[in-house]
mmCIF file of C-alpha atoms in Angstrom:
data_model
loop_
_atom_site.group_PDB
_atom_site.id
_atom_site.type_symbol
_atom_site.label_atom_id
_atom_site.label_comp_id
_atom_site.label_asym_id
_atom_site.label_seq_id
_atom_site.Cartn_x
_atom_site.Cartn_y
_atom_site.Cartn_z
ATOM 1 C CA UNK A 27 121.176 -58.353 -18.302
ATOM 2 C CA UNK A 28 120.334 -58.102 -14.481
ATOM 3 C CA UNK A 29 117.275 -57.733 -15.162
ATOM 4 C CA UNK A 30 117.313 -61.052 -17.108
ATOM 5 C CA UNK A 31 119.251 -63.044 -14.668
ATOM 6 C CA UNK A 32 116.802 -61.569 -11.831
ATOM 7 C CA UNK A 33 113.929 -63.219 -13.160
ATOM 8 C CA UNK A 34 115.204 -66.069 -13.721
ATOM 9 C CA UNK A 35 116.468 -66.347 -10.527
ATOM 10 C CA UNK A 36 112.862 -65.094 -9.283
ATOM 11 C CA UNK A 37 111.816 -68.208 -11.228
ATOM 12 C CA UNK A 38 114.160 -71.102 -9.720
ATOM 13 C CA UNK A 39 113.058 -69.633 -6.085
ATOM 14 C CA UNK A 40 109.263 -69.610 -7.079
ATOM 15 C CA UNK A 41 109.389 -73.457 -8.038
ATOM 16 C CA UNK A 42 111.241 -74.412 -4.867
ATOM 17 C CA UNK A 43 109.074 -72.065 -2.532
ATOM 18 C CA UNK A 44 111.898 -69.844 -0.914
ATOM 19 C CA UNK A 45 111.137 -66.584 -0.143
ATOM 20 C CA UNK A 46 114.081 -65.021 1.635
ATOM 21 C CA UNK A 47 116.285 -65.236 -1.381
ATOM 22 C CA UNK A 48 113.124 -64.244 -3.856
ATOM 23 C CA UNK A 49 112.715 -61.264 -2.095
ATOM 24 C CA UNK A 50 116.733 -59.975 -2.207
ATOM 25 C CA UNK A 51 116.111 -60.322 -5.568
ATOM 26 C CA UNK A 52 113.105 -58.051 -5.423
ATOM 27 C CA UNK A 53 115.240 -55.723 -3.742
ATOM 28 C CA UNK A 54 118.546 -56.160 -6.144
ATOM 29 C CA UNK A 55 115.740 -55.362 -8.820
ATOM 30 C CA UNK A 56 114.350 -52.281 -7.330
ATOM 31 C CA UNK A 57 117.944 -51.060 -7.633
ATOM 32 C CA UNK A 58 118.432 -52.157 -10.908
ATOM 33 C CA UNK A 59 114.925 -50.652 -12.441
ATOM 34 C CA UNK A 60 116.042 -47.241 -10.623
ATOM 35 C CA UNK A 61 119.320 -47.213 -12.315
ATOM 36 C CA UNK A 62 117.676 -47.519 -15.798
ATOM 37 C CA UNK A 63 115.220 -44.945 -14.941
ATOM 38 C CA UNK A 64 112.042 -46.642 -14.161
ATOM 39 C CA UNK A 65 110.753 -45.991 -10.925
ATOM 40 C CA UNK A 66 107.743 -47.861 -11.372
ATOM 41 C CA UNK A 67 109.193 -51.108 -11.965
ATOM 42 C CA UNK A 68 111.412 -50.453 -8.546
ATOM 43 C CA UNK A 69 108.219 -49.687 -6.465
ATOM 44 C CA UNK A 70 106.408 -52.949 -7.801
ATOM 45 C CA UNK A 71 110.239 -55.160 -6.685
ATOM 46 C CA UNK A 72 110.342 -52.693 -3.473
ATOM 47 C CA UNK A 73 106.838 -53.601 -2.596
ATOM 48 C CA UNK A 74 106.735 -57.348 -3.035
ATOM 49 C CA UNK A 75 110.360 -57.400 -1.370
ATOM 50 C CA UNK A 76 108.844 -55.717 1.654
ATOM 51 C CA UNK A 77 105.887 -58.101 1.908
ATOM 52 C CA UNK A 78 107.979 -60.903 1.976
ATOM 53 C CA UNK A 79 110.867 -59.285 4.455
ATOM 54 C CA UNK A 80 108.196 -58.341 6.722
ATOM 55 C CA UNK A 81 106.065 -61.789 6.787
ATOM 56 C CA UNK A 82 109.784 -63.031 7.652
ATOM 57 C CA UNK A 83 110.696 -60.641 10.134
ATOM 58 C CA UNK A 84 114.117 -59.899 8.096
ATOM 59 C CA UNK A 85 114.584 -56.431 9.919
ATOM 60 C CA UNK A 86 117.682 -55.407 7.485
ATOM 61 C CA UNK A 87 115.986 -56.816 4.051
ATOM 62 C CA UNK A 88 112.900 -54.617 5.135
ATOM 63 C CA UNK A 89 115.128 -51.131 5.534
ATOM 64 C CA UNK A 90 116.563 -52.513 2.018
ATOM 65 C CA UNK A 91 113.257 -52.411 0.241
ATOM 66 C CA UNK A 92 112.301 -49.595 2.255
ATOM 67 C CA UNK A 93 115.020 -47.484 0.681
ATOM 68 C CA UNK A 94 114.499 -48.856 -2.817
ATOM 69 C CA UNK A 95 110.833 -47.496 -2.284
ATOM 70 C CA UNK A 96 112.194 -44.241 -1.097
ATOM 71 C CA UNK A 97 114.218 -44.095 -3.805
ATOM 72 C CA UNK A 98 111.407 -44.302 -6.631
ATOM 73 C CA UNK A 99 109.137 -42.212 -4.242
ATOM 74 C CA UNK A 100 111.861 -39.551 -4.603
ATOM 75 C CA UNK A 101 112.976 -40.173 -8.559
ATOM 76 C CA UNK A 102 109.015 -39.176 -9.715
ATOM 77 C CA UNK A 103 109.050 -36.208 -7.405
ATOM 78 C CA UNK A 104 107.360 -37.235 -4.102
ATOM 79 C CA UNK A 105 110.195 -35.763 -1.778
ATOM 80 C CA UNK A 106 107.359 -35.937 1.741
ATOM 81 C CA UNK A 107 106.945 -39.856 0.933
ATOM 82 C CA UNK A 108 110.470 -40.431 0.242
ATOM 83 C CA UNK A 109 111.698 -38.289 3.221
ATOM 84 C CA UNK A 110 109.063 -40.410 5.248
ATOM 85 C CA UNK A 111 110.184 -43.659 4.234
ATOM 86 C CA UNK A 112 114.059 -42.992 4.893
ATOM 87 C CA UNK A 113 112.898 -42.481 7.957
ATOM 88 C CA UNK A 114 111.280 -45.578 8.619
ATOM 89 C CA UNK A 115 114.521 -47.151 7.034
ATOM 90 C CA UNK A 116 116.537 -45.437 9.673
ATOM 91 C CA UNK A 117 114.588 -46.530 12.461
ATOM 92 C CA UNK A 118 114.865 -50.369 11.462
ATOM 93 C CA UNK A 119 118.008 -49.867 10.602
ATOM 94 C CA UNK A 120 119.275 -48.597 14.225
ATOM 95 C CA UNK A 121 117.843 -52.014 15.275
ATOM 96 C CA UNK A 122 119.798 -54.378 13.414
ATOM 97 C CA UNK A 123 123.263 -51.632 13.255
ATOM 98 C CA UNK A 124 125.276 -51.504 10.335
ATOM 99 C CA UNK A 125 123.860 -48.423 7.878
ATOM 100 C CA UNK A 126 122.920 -50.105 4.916
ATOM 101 C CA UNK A 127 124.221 -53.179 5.795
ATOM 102 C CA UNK A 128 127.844 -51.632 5.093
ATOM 103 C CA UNK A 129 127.614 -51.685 1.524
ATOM 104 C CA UNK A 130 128.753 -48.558 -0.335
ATOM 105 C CA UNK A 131 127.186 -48.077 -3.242
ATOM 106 C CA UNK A 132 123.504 -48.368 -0.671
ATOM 107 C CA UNK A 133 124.732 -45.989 1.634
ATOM 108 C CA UNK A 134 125.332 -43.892 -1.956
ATOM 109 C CA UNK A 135 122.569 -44.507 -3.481
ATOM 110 C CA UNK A 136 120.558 -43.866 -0.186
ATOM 111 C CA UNK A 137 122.078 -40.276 0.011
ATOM 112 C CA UNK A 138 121.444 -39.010 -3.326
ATOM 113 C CA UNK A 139 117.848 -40.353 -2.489
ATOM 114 C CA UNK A 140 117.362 -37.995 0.630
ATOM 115 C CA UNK A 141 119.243 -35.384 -1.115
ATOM 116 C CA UNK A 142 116.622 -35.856 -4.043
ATOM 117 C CA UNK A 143 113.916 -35.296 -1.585
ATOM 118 C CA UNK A 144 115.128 -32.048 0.473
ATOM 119 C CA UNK A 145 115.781 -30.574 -2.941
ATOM 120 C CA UNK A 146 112.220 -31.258 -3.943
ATOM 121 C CA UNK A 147 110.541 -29.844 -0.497
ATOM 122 C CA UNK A 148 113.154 -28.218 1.203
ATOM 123 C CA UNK A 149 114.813 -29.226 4.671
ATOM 124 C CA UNK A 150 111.930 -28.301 7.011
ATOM 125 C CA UNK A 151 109.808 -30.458 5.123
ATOM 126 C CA UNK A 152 112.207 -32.796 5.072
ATOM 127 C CA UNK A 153 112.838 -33.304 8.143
ATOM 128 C CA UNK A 154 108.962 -33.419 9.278
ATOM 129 C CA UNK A 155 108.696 -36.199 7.058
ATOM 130 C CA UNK A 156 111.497 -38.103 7.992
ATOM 131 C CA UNK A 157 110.587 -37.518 11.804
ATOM 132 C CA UNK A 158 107.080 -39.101 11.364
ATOM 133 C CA UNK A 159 108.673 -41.929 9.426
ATOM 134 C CA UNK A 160 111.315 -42.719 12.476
ATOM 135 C CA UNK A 161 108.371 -42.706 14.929
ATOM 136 C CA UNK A 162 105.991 -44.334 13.188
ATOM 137 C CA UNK A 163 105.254 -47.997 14.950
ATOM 138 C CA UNK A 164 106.292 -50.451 13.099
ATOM 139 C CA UNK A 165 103.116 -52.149 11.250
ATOM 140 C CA UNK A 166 102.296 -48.679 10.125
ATOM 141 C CA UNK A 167 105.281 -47.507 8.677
ATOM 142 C CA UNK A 168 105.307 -50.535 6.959
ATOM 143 C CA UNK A 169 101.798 -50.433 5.854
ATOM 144 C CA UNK A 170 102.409 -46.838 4.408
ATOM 145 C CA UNK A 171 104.855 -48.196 2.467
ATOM 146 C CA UNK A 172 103.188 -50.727 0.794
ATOM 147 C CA UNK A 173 100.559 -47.927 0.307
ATOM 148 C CA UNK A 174 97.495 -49.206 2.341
ATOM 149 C CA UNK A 175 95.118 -48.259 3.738
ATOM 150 C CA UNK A 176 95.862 -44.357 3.432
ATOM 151 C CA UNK A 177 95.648 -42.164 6.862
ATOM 152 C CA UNK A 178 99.125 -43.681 8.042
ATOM 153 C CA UNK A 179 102.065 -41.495 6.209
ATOM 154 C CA UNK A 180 103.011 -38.412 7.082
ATOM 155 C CA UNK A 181 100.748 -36.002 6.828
ATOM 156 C CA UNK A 182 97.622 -38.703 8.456
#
């Protein structure tokens, strides 16, 4: 049913040319996707919701789709791009303050996303990852993300 109501939402914005609210619905549909399982829907919302929060400069709606991307990056196995992109997520989020903009079930759903990912490549890996993700300027972090041009994640 979200899933319904999220494109139809995604519709009304489309006709009236409003992005900001299109793209928290990108982001509340990267969630949604994960929940039933399919990461690949989440990283196409997580994607487009990044393009738009970064065109905007919307610091906290980019660590959103950030961690919906981290999220599917860590679901299919990827633990080194998912570690990465939490931290990126962190780093934009210490900008704007509150942790997952104080909502619970992120900040839950965030954790069981890094936990996902040290489980897959173990803390030292980990923690490599998510180090080149905090440091990482912003434009390429962001770039990374939206997976072009390669040479800017973790290991390049």
């Amino acid at each position: 049913d979200a899933i319904d109501l999220l494109a139809q939402m995604r519709a009304a914005c489309d006709r009236h040319g409003e992005r900001w609210m299109r793209s928290i619905c990108d982001i509340v549909g990267g969630q949604a996707e994960l929940a039933r399982g399919r990461p690949d829907a989440a990283q196409a919302y997580g994607r487009a919701a990044l393009e738009a929060k970064h065109r905007l400069h919307d610091h906290t709606g980019c660590a959103l789709a950030l961690d919906v991307l981290a999220a599917a990056a860590a679901s299919v196995g990827d633990g080194e791009r998912a570690a990465y992109l939490l931290g990126h997520a962190q780093q934009v989020l210490e900008r704007v303050g509150l942790p997952q903009i104080g909502i619970p079930e992120y900040v839950a759903a965030r954790r069981a996303g890094e936990k996902q990912a040290r489980e897959t490549i173990g803390d030292q890996a980990y923690q490599r990852a998510f180090q080149a993700g905090y440091a990482a300027a912003e434009d390429a972090g962001i770039t990374y993300a939206l997976g072009r041009p390669p040479g800017n994640g973790p290991t390049g």
